[in-house]
XYZ file of N, CA and C in Angstrom:
426
model
N 25.087 93.218 -16.905
C 25.555 94.137 -15.741
C 27.217 94.002 -15.683
N 27.793 95.222 -15.683
C 29.226 95.371 -15.773
C 29.833 94.903 -14.347
N 31.018 94.750 -14.517
C 31.818 94.463 -13.228
C 31.747 95.285 -12.082
N 32.177 96.652 -12.724
C 32.036 97.991 -11.885
C 30.525 98.059 -10.928
N 29.584 97.860 -11.732
C 28.119 98.033 -11.128
C 28.233 96.760 -10.028
N 28.464 95.461 -10.434
C 28.335 94.620 -9.442
C 29.237 94.892 -8.231
N 30.336 95.714 -8.386
C 31.181 96.002 -7.225
C 30.561 96.961 -6.391
N 29.646 97.576 -7.028
C 28.997 98.561 -6.037
C 27.752 98.196 -5.481
N 27.330 96.844 -5.711
C 26.118 96.431 -4.974
C 26.529 95.792 -3.356
N 25.435 95.912 -2.708
C 25.867 95.378 -1.364
C 25.681 93.736 -1.349
N 26.356 92.995 -0.553
C 26.483 91.732 -0.503
C 24.972 90.985 -0.485
N 24.088 91.644 0.369
C 22.765 91.152 0.552
C 22.000 91.006 -0.741
N 22.248 92.234 -1.662
C 21.742 92.428 -2.956
C 22.028 91.627 -3.864
N 23.403 91.145 -3.752
C 24.214 90.138 -4.646
C 23.521 88.614 -4.523
N 23.054 88.494 -3.136
C 22.591 87.255 -2.989
C 21.070 87.037 -3.525
N 20.362 88.288 -3.260
C 18.879 88.292 -4.120
C 19.047 88.108 -5.414
N 19.980 88.870 -6.053
C 20.403 88.634 -7.606
C 20.466 87.035 -7.987
N 21.355 86.811 -7.234
C 21.768 85.354 -7.698
C 20.328 84.395 -7.321
N 19.694 84.653 -6.205
C 18.397 84.223 -5.863
C 17.481 84.189 -7.253
N 17.317 85.268 -7.638
C 16.398 85.541 -8.831
C 16.920 84.797 -10.004
N 18.338 84.755 -10.219
C 18.809 84.079 -11.270
C 18.287 82.494 -11.309
N 18.194 81.884 -10.154
C 17.790 80.495 -10.075
C 16.295 80.249 -10.793
N 15.421 81.448 -10.842
C 14.388 81.398 -11.272
C 14.288 81.545 -12.888
N 15.356 81.965 -13.470
C 15.443 82.228 -14.796
C 15.755 80.961 -15.625
N 15.462 80.766 -16.952
C 15.856 79.578 -17.555
C 17.375 79.628 -17.730
N 17.941 78.294 -17.964
C 19.499 78.418 -17.973
C 20.181 79.168 -19.225
N 19.420 79.278 -20.180
C 20.016 80.199 -21.254
C 19.953 81.579 -21.075
N 19.273 82.120 -20.067
C 19.138 83.438 -19.592
C 20.178 83.909 -18.480
N 20.736 82.855 -17.888
C 21.811 83.136 -16.990
C 23.044 83.133 -17.418
N 23.956 84.364 -16.898
C 25.071 84.805 -17.484
C 26.200 84.261 -16.432
N 27.000 83.130 -16.886
C 27.833 82.666 -15.869
C 28.877 83.933 -15.416
N 29.213 84.682 -16.297
C 30.042 85.814 -15.936
C 29.360 86.533 -14.781
N 28.191 86.913 -14.842
C 27.426 87.516 -13.746
C 27.542 86.763 -12.541
N 27.116 85.533 -12.658
C 27.313 84.672 -11.534
C 28.401 84.681 -10.699
N 29.735 84.674 -11.493
C 31.061 84.470 -11.036
C 31.151 85.798 -10.285
N 30.718 86.997 -10.885
C 30.963 88.445 -10.453
C 30.321 88.450 -9.296
N 28.939 87.967 -9.084
C 28.098 88.117 -7.755
C 28.953 87.540 -6.856
N 29.257 86.019 -6.923
C 30.016 85.386 -6.073
C 31.301 85.902 -5.429
N 32.152 86.559 -6.256
C 33.309 87.418 -5.939
C 33.038 88.544 -5.156
N 31.909 89.226 -5.555
C 31.550 90.280 -4.517
C 31.058 90.001 -3.307
N 30.307 88.804 -3.191
C 29.999 88.357 -1.874
C 31.174 87.863 -0.992
N 32.015 87.215 -1.701
C 33.243 86.599 -0.949
C 33.896 87.820 -0.382
N 34.188 88.905 -1.226
C 34.921 89.957 -0.817
C 34.395 90.856 0.261
N 33.004 91.037 0.335
C 32.331 91.904 1.306
C 32.169 91.088 2.499
N 31.740 89.752 2.609
C 31.864 89.141 3.899
C 33.039 88.835 4.594
N 34.253 89.065 3.944
C 35.396 88.718 4.474
C 35.772 90.050 5.595
N 35.290 91.149 5.046
C 35.766 92.271 5.845
C 34.464 92.844 6.776
N 33.371 92.569 6.408
C 32.078 93.059 7.419
C 30.915 92.068 7.106
N 30.505 91.394 8.313
C 29.387 90.271 8.195
C 28.051 91.263 7.989
N 27.270 91.125 7.231
C 25.955 91.693 6.863
C 24.838 90.909 6.458
N 25.057 89.679 6.683
C 24.041 88.660 6.335
C 22.909 88.218 7.471
N 21.846 88.289 7.138
C 21.013 87.715 8.245
C 20.826 86.033 8.066
N 19.903 85.672 8.780
C 19.613 84.158 8.522
C 19.006 83.819 7.328
N 17.947 84.701 6.794
C 17.320 84.764 5.656
C 18.296 84.755 4.437
N 19.240 85.735 4.541
C 20.086 85.864 3.322
C 20.925 84.601 3.230
N 21.557 84.050 4.507
C 22.036 82.898 4.057
C 21.396 81.825 3.557
N 20.220 81.514 4.046
C 19.149 80.537 3.414
C 19.172 80.692 2.002
N 18.881 82.081 1.686
C 18.780 82.278 0.180
C 20.028 82.119 -0.702
N 21.188 82.280 -0.017
C 22.380 81.992 -0.488
C 22.673 80.680 -0.806
N 22.578 79.793 0.048
C 22.673 78.599 0.226
C 21.759 77.784 -0.802
N 20.412 78.346 -0.822
C 19.395 77.786 -1.880
C 19.929 78.024 -3.336
N 20.390 79.179 -3.386
C 20.914 79.689 -4.950
C 21.911 78.991 -5.246
N 22.779 78.684 -4.267
C 24.122 77.939 -4.790
C 23.486 76.444 -5.356
N 22.624 76.005 -4.431
C 22.197 74.651 -4.792
C 21.662 74.553 -6.274
N 20.694 75.578 -6.275
C 19.948 75.578 -7.728
C 20.975 75.859 -8.985
N 21.846 76.665 -8.659
C 23.000 76.944 -9.676
C 24.163 76.009 -9.743
N 24.021 74.889 -8.940
C 25.111 73.874 -8.748
C 26.582 74.501 -8.781
N 26.446 75.479 -7.489
C 27.770 76.004 -7.325
C 28.359 75.307 -5.893
N 29.510 75.153 -5.802
C 30.203 74.736 -4.434
C 31.298 75.693 -4.596
N 31.412 76.248 -3.209
C 32.257 76.997 -2.787
C 32.967 77.011 -1.694
N 33.875 76.160 -1.283
C 34.158 75.858 0.116
C 34.624 76.903 0.859
N 35.207 78.133 0.207
C 35.691 79.252 1.044
C 34.317 80.009 1.682
N 33.413 80.229 0.692
C 32.255 80.985 1.100
C 31.489 80.119 2.280
N 31.379 78.864 2.045
C 30.702 77.740 3.013
C 31.430 78.040 4.477
N 32.812 78.024 4.237
C 33.390 78.145 5.527
C 33.405 79.455 6.152
N 33.285 80.316 5.397
C 32.927 81.873 6.158
C 31.810 81.987 6.866
N 30.708 81.430 6.010
C 29.414 81.224 6.545
C 29.286 80.618 7.895
N 29.648 79.224 7.823
C 29.685 78.415 8.931
C 30.390 78.965 10.189
N 31.497 80.093 10.005
C 31.894 80.496 11.193
C 31.175 81.525 12.025
N 29.866 81.961 11.268
C 28.818 82.677 11.771
C 27.656 81.993 12.015
N 27.679 80.695 12.137
C 26.354 80.009 12.195
C 25.719 80.134 13.474
N 26.287 80.081 14.505
C 25.697 80.237 15.908
C 24.965 81.863 15.964
N 25.534 82.556 15.718
C 24.689 83.991 15.688
C 23.695 84.180 14.790
N 23.805 83.301 13.521
C 22.852 83.390 12.532
C 21.539 82.507 13.077
N 21.841 81.268 13.586
C 20.777 80.546 14.090
C 20.141 81.156 15.414
N 20.740 81.960 16.183
C 20.037 82.650 17.261
C 19.469 83.584 16.701
N 19.632 84.260 15.772
C 18.939 85.519 15.196
C 17.711 85.359 14.338
N 17.677 84.214 13.804
C 16.599 84.013 12.868
C 15.400 83.382 13.433
N 14.328 83.449 12.783
C 13.077 82.758 13.191
C 13.057 81.340 12.987
N 12.194 80.621 13.503
C 11.976 79.057 13.075
C 11.998 78.786 11.493
N 11.380 79.525 10.906
C 11.421 79.174 9.458
C 12.785 79.389 8.685
N 13.482 80.516 9.235
C 14.776 80.481 8.761
C 15.955 79.304 9.283
N 15.539 79.038 10.402
C 16.330 78.016 10.904
C 16.218 76.522 10.062
N 14.975 76.333 9.708
C 14.626 75.069 8.889
C 14.949 75.283 7.565
N 15.006 76.586 6.985
C 15.552 76.643 5.577
C 16.888 76.524 5.658
N 17.914 77.061 6.590
C 19.264 76.908 6.722
C 19.573 75.551 6.803
N 18.931 74.776 7.913
C 19.349 73.242 7.968
C 19.076 72.467 6.599
N 17.775 72.957 6.148
C 17.474 72.283 4.796
C 18.505 72.257 3.814
N 19.116 73.582 3.723
C 19.915 73.879 2.515
C 21.368 73.358 2.795
N 21.725 73.251 4.053
C 22.880 72.581 4.516
C 22.962 71.242 4.022
N 21.783 70.387 4.154
C 21.665 68.931 3.774
C 21.979 68.857 2.399
N 21.742 69.897 1.402
C 22.093 69.862 0.110
C 23.461 70.038 -0.376
N 24.309 70.376 0.742
C 25.937 70.501 0.397
C 26.423 69.393 -0.041
N 27.466 69.277 -0.901
C 28.110 68.234 -1.368
C 28.843 67.691 0.103
N 29.233 66.237 -0.146
C 29.775 65.526 1.083
C 30.756 66.138 1.784
N 31.874 66.734 1.143
C 32.904 67.530 1.749
C 32.350 68.634 2.629
N 31.526 69.489 2.104
C 31.067 70.489 2.805
C 30.113 70.014 4.157
N 29.358 68.828 3.791
C 28.479 68.417 4.880
C 29.480 68.001 6.082
N 30.729 67.336 5.747
C 31.537 67.228 6.783
C 32.047 68.439 7.624
N 32.270 69.468 6.856
C 32.825 70.714 7.473
C 31.623 71.087 8.225
N 30.522 71.113 7.977
C 29.105 71.446 8.866
C 29.044 70.524 10.062
N 29.411 69.296 10.049
C 29.423 68.366 10.938
C 30.453 68.742 12.094
N 31.685 69.098 11.483
C 32.732 69.625 12.374
C 32.489 70.839 12.947
N 31.871 71.889 12.485
C 31.588 72.956 13.149
C 30.538 72.891 14.171
N 29.661 71.870 13.900
C 28.567 71.559 15.003
C 29.123 70.902 16.204
N 30.040 69.803 15.848
C 30.752 69.076 16.800
C 31.547 70.017 17.785
N 32.434 70.751 17.068
C 33.505 71.393 17.845
C 33.046 72.712 18.560
N 31.742 73.149 18.105
C 31.319 74.679 18.646
C 30.142 74.516 19.531
N 30.227 74.592 20.753
C 29.158 74.484 21.664
C 28.131 75.626 21.553
N 28.652 76.757 20.840
C 27.647 77.886 20.793
C 26.704 77.390 19.667
N 27.152 76.718 18.577
C 26.372 76.275 17.429
C 25.302 75.171 18.032
N 25.913 74.331 18.888
C 25.027 73.296 19.499
C 23.866 73.766 20.335
N 24.096 74.757 21.023
C 23.231 75.486 21.839
C 22.073 76.227 20.993
N 22.541 76.762 19.938
C 21.712 77.649 18.989
C 20.638 76.443 18.460
N 21.503 75.342 17.790
C 20.405 74.378 17.148
C 19.477 73.903 18.444
N 19.959 73.568 19.595
C 19.035 73.139 20.630
C 17.967 73.963 20.920
N 18.187 75.405 21.065
C 17.250 76.318 21.320
C 16.197 76.359 20.341
N 16.791 76.338 18.921
C 15.629 76.356 17.756
C 14.971 75.086 17.769
N 15.553 73.871 17.929
C 14.527 72.795 18.101
C 13.698 72.846 19.172
N 14.042 73.543 20.298
C 12.877 73.463 21.552
C 11.979 74.398 21.294
N 12.304 75.549 20.357
C 11.379 76.637 20.066
C 10.120 75.815 18.979
N 10.738 75.102 18.172
C 9.812 74.435 17.186
C 8.948 73.333 17.925
N 9.322 72.691 18.816
C 8.705 71.897 19.647
C 7.532 72.574 20.495
N 8.069 73.670 21.067
C 7.047 74.663 21.748
C 5.664 75.093 20.875
N 6.118 75.345 19.456
C 5.249 75.691 18.477
C 4.358 74.673 18.339
N 4.928 73.370 17.994
C 4.095 72.145 17.773
C 3.061 71.932 18.841
N 3.641 71.879 20.109
C 2.591 71.737 21.177
C 1.585 72.968 21.217
N 1.891 73.949 21.097
C 0.916 75.015 21.057
C -0.312 74.727 20.078
N 0.153 74.272 18.767
C -0.710 74.099 17.674
C -1.693 72.718 18.153
N -1.191 72.031 18.737
C -1.948 70.730 19.278
C -2.814 71.104 20.317
N -2.502 72.084 21.027
C -3.394 72.421 22.061
C -4.585 73.314 21.773
N -4.672 73.775 20.394
C -5.622 74.516 19.924
C -6.908 73.725 19.412
């Protein structure tokens, strides 16, 4: 895939291509393609936020599987964490929280800082946990 083709792909599609690349053997992964996809994602989310909670979970999972750390990308996503957590379903919430736990120590410190300093993120986490608790009690009453 050429650089021009990657530049014409939407950010959400770049994430899905990265996610698919995690399923390919290492010898079939093109490091240049991965770099081009990450560059395209970085450029697009700086100007227009287009990700759903599922997209973010896919991106973090792909970055973990491909051993990619990107402080800039992580920071931009964390700035959108409250709306992401409010908009997703419980499964997406659990996927995002799980993928955040795989981040390197410096990025986990950044996550803790975002949670600690932003009441909206705290509220979104609290609401999601309450929703999960209700789901659990509904299942137990069956």
